[in-house]
Coordinates of C-alpha atoms and ligand atoms in Angstrom, one line a residue:
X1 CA 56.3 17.1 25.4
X2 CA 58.0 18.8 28.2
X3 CA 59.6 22.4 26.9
X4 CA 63.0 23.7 27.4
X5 CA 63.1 25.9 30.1
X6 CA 66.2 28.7 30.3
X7 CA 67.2 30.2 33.3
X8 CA 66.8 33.5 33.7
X9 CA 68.2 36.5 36.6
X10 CA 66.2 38.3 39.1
X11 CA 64.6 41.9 38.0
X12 CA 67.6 43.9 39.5
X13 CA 65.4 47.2 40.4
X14 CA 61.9 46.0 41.7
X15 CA 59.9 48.1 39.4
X16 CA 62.0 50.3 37.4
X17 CA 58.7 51.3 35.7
X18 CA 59.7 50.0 32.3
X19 CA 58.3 46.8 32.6
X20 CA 55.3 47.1 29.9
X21 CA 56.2 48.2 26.5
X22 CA 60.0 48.1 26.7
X23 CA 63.0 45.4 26.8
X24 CA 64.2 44.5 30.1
X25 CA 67.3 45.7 31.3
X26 CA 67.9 42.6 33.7
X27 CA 67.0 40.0 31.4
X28 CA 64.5 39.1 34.0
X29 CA 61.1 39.4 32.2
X30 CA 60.0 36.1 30.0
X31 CA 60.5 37.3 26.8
X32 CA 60.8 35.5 23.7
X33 CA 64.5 36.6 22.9
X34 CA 65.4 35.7 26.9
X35 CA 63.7 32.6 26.9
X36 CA 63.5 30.8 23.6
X37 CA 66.1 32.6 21.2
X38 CA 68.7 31.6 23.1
X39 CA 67.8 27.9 23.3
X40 CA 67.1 27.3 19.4
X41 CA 69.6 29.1 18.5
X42 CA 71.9 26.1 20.2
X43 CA 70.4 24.1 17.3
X44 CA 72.5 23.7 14.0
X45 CA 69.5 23.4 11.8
X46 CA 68.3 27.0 13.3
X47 CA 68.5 30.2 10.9
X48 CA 67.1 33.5 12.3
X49 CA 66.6 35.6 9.4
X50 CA 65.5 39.5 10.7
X51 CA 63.6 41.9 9.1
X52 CA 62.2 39.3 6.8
X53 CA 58.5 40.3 5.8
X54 CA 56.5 37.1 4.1
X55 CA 54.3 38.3 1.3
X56 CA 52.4 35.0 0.9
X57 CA 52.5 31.7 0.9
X58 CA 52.8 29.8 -2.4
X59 CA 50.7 26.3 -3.1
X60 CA 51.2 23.7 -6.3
X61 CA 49.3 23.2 -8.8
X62 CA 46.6 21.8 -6.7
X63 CA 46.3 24.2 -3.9
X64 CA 46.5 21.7 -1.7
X65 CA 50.0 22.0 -0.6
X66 CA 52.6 24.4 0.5
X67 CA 55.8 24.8 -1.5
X68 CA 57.6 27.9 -0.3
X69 CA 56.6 31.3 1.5
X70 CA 57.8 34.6 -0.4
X71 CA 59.5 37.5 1.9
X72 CA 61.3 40.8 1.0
X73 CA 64.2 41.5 3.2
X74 CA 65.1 44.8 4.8
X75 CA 66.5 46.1 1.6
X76 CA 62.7 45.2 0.0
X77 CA 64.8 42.5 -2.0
X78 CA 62.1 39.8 -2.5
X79 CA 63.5 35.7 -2.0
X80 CA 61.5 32.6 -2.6
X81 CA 61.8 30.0 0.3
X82 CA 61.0 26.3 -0.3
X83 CA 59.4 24.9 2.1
X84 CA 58.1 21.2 2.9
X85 CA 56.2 22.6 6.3
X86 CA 54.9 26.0 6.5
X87 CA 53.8 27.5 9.8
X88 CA 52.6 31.2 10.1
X89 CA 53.1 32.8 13.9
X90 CA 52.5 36.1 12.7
X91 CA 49.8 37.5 15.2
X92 CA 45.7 37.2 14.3
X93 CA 45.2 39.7 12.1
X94 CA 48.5 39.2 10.3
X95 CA 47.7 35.4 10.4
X96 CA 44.8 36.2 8.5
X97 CA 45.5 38.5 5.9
X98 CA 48.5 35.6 4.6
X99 CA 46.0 33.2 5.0
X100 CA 43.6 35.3 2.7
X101 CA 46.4 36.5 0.1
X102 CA 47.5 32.9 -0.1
X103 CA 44.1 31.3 -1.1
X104 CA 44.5 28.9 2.0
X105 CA 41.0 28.2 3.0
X106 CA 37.6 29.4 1.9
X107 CA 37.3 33.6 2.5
X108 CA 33.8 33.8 4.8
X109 CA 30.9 35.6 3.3
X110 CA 28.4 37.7 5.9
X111 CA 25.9 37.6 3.3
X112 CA 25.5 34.0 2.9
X113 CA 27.5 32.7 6.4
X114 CA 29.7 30.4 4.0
X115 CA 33.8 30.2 4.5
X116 CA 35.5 30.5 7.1
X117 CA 38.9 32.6 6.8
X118 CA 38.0 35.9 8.5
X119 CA 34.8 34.4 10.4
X120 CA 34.2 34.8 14.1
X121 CA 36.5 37.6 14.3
X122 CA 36.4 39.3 18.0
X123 CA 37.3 41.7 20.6
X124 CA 37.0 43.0 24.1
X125 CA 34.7 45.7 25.1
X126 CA 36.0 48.1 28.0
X127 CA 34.3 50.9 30.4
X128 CA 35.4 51.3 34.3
X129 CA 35.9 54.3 36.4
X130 CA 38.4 56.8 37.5
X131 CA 38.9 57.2 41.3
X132 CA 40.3 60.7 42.3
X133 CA 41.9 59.7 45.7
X134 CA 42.4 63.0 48.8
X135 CA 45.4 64.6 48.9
X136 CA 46.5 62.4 52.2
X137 CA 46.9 59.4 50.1
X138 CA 50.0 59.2 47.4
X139 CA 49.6 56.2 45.1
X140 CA 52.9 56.5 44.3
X141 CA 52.1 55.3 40.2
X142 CA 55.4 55.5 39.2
X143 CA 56.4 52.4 40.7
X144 CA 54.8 49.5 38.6
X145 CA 55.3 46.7 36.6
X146 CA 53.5 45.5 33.9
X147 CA 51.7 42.8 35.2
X148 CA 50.9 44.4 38.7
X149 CA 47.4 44.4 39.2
X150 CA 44.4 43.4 41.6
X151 CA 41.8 41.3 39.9
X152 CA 38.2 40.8 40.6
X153 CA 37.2 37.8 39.1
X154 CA 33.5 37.7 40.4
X155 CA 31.8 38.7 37.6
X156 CA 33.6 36.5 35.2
X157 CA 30.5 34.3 33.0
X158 CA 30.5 31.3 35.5
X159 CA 31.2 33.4 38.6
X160 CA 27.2 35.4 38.8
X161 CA 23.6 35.1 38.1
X162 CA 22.9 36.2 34.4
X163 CA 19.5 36.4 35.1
X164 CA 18.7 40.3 35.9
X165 CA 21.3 41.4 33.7
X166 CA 19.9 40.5 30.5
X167 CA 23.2 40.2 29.0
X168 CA 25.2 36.9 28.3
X169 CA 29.6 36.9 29.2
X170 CA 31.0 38.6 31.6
X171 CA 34.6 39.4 32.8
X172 CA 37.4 40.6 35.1
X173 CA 37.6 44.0 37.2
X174 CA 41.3 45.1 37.4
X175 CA 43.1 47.7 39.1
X176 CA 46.3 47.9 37.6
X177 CA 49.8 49.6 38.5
X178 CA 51.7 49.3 35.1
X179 CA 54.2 51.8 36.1
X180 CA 53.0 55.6 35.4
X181 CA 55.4 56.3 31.9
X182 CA 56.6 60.0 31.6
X183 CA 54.5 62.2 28.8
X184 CA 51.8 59.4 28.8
X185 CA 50.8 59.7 32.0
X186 CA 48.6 62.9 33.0
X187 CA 45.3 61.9 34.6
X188 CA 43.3 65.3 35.4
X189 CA 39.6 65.5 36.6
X190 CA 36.9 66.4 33.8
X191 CA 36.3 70.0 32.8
X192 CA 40.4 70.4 32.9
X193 CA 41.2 72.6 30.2
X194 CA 43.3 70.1 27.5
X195 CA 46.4 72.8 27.5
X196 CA 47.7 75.7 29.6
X197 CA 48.7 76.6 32.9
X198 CA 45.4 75.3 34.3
X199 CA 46.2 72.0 32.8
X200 CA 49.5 71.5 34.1
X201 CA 48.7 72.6 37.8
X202 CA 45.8 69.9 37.3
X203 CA 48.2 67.5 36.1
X204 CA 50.6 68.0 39.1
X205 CA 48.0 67.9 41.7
X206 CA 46.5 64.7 40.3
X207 CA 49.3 62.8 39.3
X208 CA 49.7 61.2 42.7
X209 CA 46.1 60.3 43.2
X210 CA 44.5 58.8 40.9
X211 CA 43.4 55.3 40.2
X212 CA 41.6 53.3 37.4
X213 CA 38.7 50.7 37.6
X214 CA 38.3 48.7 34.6
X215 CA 36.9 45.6 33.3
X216 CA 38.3 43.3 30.7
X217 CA 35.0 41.8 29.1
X218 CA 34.0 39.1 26.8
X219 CA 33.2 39.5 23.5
X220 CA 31.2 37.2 21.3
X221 CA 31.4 36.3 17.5
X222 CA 29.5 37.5 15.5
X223 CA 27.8 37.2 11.5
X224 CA 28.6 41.2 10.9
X225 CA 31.9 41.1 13.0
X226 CA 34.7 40.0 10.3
X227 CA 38.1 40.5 8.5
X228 CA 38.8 40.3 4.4
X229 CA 40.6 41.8 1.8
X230 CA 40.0 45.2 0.8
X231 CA 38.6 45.6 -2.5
X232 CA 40.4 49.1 -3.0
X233 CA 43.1 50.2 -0.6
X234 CA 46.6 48.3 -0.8
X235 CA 49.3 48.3 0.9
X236 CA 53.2 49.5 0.0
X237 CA 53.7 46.0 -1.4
X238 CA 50.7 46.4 -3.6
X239 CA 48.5 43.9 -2.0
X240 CA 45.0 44.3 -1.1
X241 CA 44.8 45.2 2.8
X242 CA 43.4 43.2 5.5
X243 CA 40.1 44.9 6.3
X244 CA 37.8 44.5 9.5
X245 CA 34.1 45.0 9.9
X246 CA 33.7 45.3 13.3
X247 CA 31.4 47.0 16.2
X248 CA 30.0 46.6 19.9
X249 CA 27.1 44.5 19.6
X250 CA 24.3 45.4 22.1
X251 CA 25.4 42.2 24.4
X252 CA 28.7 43.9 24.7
X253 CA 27.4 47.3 25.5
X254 CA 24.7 46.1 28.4
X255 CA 27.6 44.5 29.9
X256 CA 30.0 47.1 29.9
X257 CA 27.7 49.8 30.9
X258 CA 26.7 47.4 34.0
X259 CA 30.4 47.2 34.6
X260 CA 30.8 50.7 34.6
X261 CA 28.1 50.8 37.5
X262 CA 30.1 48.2 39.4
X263 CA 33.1 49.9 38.9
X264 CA 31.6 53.2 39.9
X265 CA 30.4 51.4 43.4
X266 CA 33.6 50.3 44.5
X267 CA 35.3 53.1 43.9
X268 CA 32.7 55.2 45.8
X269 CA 33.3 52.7 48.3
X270 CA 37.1 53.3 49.1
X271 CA 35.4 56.9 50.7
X272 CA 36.3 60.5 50.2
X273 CA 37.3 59.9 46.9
X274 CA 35.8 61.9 43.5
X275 CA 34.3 59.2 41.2
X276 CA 34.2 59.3 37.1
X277 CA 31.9 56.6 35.2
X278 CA 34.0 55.7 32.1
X279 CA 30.9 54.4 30.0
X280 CA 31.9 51.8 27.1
X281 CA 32.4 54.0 23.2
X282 CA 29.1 53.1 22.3
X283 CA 30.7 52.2 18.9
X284 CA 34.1 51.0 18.5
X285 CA 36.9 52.9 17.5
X286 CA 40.7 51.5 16.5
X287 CA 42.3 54.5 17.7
X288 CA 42.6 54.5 21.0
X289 CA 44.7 51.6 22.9
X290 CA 42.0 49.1 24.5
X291 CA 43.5 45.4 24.8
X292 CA 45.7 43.8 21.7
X293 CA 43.5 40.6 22.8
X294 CA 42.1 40.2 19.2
X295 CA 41.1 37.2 18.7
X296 CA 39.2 34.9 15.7
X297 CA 39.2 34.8 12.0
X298 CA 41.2 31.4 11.4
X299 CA 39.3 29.5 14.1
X300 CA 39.7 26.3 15.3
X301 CA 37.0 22.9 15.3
X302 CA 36.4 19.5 14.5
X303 CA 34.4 21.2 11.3
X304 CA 36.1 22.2 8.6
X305 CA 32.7 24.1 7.1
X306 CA 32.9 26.1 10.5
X307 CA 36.4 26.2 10.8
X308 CA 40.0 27.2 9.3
X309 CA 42.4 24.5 11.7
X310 CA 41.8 21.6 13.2
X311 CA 42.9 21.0 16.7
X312 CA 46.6 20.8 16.2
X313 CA 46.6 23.6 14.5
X314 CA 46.3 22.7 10.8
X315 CA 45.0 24.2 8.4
X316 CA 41.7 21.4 6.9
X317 CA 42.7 22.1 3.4
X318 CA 46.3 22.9 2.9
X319 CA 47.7 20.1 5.3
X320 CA 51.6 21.6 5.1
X321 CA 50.3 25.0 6.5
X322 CA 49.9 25.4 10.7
X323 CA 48.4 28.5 11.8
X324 CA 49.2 29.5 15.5
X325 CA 48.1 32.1 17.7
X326 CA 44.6 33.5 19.4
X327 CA 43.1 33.7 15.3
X328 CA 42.3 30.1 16.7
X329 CA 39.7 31.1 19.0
X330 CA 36.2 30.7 17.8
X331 CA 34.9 33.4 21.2
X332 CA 36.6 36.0 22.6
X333 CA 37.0 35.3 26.7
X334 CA 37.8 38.3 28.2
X335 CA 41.1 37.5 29.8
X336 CA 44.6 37.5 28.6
X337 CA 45.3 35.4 25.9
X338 CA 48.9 34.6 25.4
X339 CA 49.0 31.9 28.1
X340 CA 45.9 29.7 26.0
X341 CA 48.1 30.7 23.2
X342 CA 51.0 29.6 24.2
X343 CA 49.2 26.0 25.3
X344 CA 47.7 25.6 21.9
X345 CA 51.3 25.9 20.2
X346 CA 52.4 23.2 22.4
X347 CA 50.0 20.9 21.6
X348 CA 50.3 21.6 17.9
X349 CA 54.0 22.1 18.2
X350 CA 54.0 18.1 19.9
X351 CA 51.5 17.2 17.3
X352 CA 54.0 18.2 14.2
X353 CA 57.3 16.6 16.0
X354 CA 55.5 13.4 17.3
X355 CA 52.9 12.8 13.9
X356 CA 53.4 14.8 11.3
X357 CA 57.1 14.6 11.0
X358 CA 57.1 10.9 10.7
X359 CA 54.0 10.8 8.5
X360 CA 52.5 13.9 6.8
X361 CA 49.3 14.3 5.7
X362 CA 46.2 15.5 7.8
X363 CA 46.2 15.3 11.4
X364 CA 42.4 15.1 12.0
Ligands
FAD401 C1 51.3 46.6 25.1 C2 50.8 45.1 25.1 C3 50.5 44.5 26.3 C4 50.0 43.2 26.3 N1 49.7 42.6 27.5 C5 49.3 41.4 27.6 C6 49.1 40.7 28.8 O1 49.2 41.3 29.9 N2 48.6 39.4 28.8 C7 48.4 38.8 27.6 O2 48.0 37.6 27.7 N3 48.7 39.3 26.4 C8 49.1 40.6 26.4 N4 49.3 41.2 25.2 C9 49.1 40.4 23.9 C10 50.2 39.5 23.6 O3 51.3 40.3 23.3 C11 49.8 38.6 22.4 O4 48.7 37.9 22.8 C12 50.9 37.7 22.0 O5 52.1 38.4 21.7 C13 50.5 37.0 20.7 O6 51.5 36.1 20.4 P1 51.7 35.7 18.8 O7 52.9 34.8 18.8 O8 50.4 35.2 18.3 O9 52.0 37.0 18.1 P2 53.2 38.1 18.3 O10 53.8 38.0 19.6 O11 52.7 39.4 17.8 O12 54.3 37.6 17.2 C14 54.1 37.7 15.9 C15 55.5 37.9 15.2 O13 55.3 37.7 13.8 C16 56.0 38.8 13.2 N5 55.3 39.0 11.9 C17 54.1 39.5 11.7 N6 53.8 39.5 10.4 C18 54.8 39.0 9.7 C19 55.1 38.7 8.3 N7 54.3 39.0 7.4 N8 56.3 38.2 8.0 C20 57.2 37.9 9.0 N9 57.0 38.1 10.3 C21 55.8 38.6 10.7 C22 56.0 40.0 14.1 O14 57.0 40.9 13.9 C23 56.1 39.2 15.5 O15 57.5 39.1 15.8 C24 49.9 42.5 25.1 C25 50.2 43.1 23.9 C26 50.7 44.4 23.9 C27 51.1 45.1 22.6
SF4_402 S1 61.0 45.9 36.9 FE1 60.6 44.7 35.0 S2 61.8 45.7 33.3 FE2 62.6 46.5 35.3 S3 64.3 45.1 35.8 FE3 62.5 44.3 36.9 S4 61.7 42.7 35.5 FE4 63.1 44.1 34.2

């Protein structure tokens, strides 16, 4: 199935340094509301209802089908919608706590290994280093876009020997110019006071000179690495949280650190520079911004006792219900995952238009 494509303009400013984290101005960057709002909503069977917040998804009698999703609207105004094909697109971890309040699919025990909904749940470990550049050399960080970056791809899993290393994955080294965003961005050199007059002549003789090393590293799955429902906090609509159990595993931490090492080297390389080893948290924290490269919990396979979806997409036991997005991937791989993504929800999107629409039922 060949997918609509929509034209879109040129970026009118070359690097107007909101290109991460903000809407374009130009219309130039491929968003979802430039790209494929526009198209479906040419189609007279397409209703965009915003602010709409599903609840859960309701089955029959037998729990083996779908019958309609529940949602509150902006006003908190709760609708029923019936529905003869249910598919939820609402990010991993999101993805998995409807899955989970919707009894779709067997919730995984780490005690036992049995279920699947929450299982294989993953993430991406991080460390680098920060090269202070001389004085003679602006870097100019204002100027960026969001994908602007160098990548190493030597020490991705296929790419080295393992063998010294005794660590299994690997991953990318990036160097990144993202576009330096006011307020955020104030690199200064360890032992900077955090406040004061010190700090902000720091901050004004850094700001042109700095650069960051890091690596974007696989992350396996793991028994103790999970999501499920809280058993005691809830949420304002007085359902039981999603809850992760989650840290570095020792893999993930040899790896980073030898990253970190790497980094450290080719930063010291560049020459009369001042070099900072960022070493990996040794446990993980959800506060600070890492990657939003979750990935796992309603994985996909040709098992159902190992897996949520088959490989269109669908869930094994409620056949009416399609689960898209990276929840489907049983590893984490250490790159970017919204291009896999988005080939996945082709393939299941071609799956439901060319076999399930003419005969439902199971796919696989
Ligand atoms: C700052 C930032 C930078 C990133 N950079 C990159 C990058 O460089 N490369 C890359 O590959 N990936 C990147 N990502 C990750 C990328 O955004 C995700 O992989 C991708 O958006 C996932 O697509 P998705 O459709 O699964 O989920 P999303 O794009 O998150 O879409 C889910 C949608 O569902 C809606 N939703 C959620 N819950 C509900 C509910 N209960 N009811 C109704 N609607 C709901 C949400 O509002 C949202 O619109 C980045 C993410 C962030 C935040
Ligand atoms: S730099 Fe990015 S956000 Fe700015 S106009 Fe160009 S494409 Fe759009």
């Amino acid at each position: 199935m060949k997918p609509p494509v929509r034209d879109r303009p040129a970026c009118v400013c070359r690097y107007c340094g909101f290109c991460e984290n903000y809407g374009c101005e130009a219309g130039a960057r491929a968003s979802p509301n430039q790209t494929v709002m526009p198209l479906l909503a040419t189609n007279p069977n397409f209703e965009l209802r915003t602010h709409a917040r599903v609840l859960k998804v309701n089955l029959d009698a037998t729990k083996k089908r779908a019958v309609s999703v529940t949602y509150v609207d902006a006003s908190g105004r709760e609708f029923e919608q019936p529905a003869e094909l249910v598919v939820l697109a609402a990010y991993v971890l999101s993805n998995v706590h409807l899955l989970l309040l919707s009894g779709i699919g067997k919730p995984f025990d780490p005690r036992t290994g049995e279920g699947t909904v929450g299982r294989s749940y993953s993430y991406q470990i991080r460390s680098g280093a920060t090269v202070f550049t001389d004085k003679s050399r602006p870097l100019n960080p204002f100027m960026g876009t969001g994908a602007l970056q160098g990548v190493i791809d030597d020490y991705y899993p296929y790419h080295f020997d393992h063998g010294k290393n005794g660590f299994i994955g690997g991953g990318t080294i990036q160097c990144a110019s993202g576009g330096a965003r006011p307020i955020e961005y104030h690199p200064v050199p360890p032992g900077t006071p955090p406040w004061g007059t010190e700090w902000k002549r720091a901050m004004v003789d850094n700001y042109h000179h700095v650069l960051v090393l890091r690596n974007q590293s696989t992350g396996m799955a793991y028994r103790k690495n999970y999501l499920d429902l809280d058993p005691v906090h809830r949420d304002g609509f007085g359902r039981p949280m999603l809850r992760m159990t989650f840290d570095y595993q020792e893999n993930e931490l040899k790896l980073a650190n030898r990253f970190a090492d790497i980094c450290v080297d080719i930063g010291k390389a560049m020459g009369n520079v001042k070099v900072v080893r960022e070493a990996p948290a040794k446990n993980y924290s959800i506060v600070p911004y890492q990657s939003t490269h979750n990935t796992g919990g309603a994985i996909m396979g040709a098992d159902r006792a190992t897996s949520v979806v088959n490989r269109y997409l669908q869930t094994w036991d409620v056949p009416n219900v399609f689960v898209l997005g990276a929840c489907a991937f049983p590893q984490n791989a250490g790159k970017n995952p919204t291009g896999p993504v988005a080939a996945t929800v082709l393939m299941s999107a071609e799956a439901i238009v060319q076999k399930y629409a003419k005969s439902p039922g199971a796919l696989a």
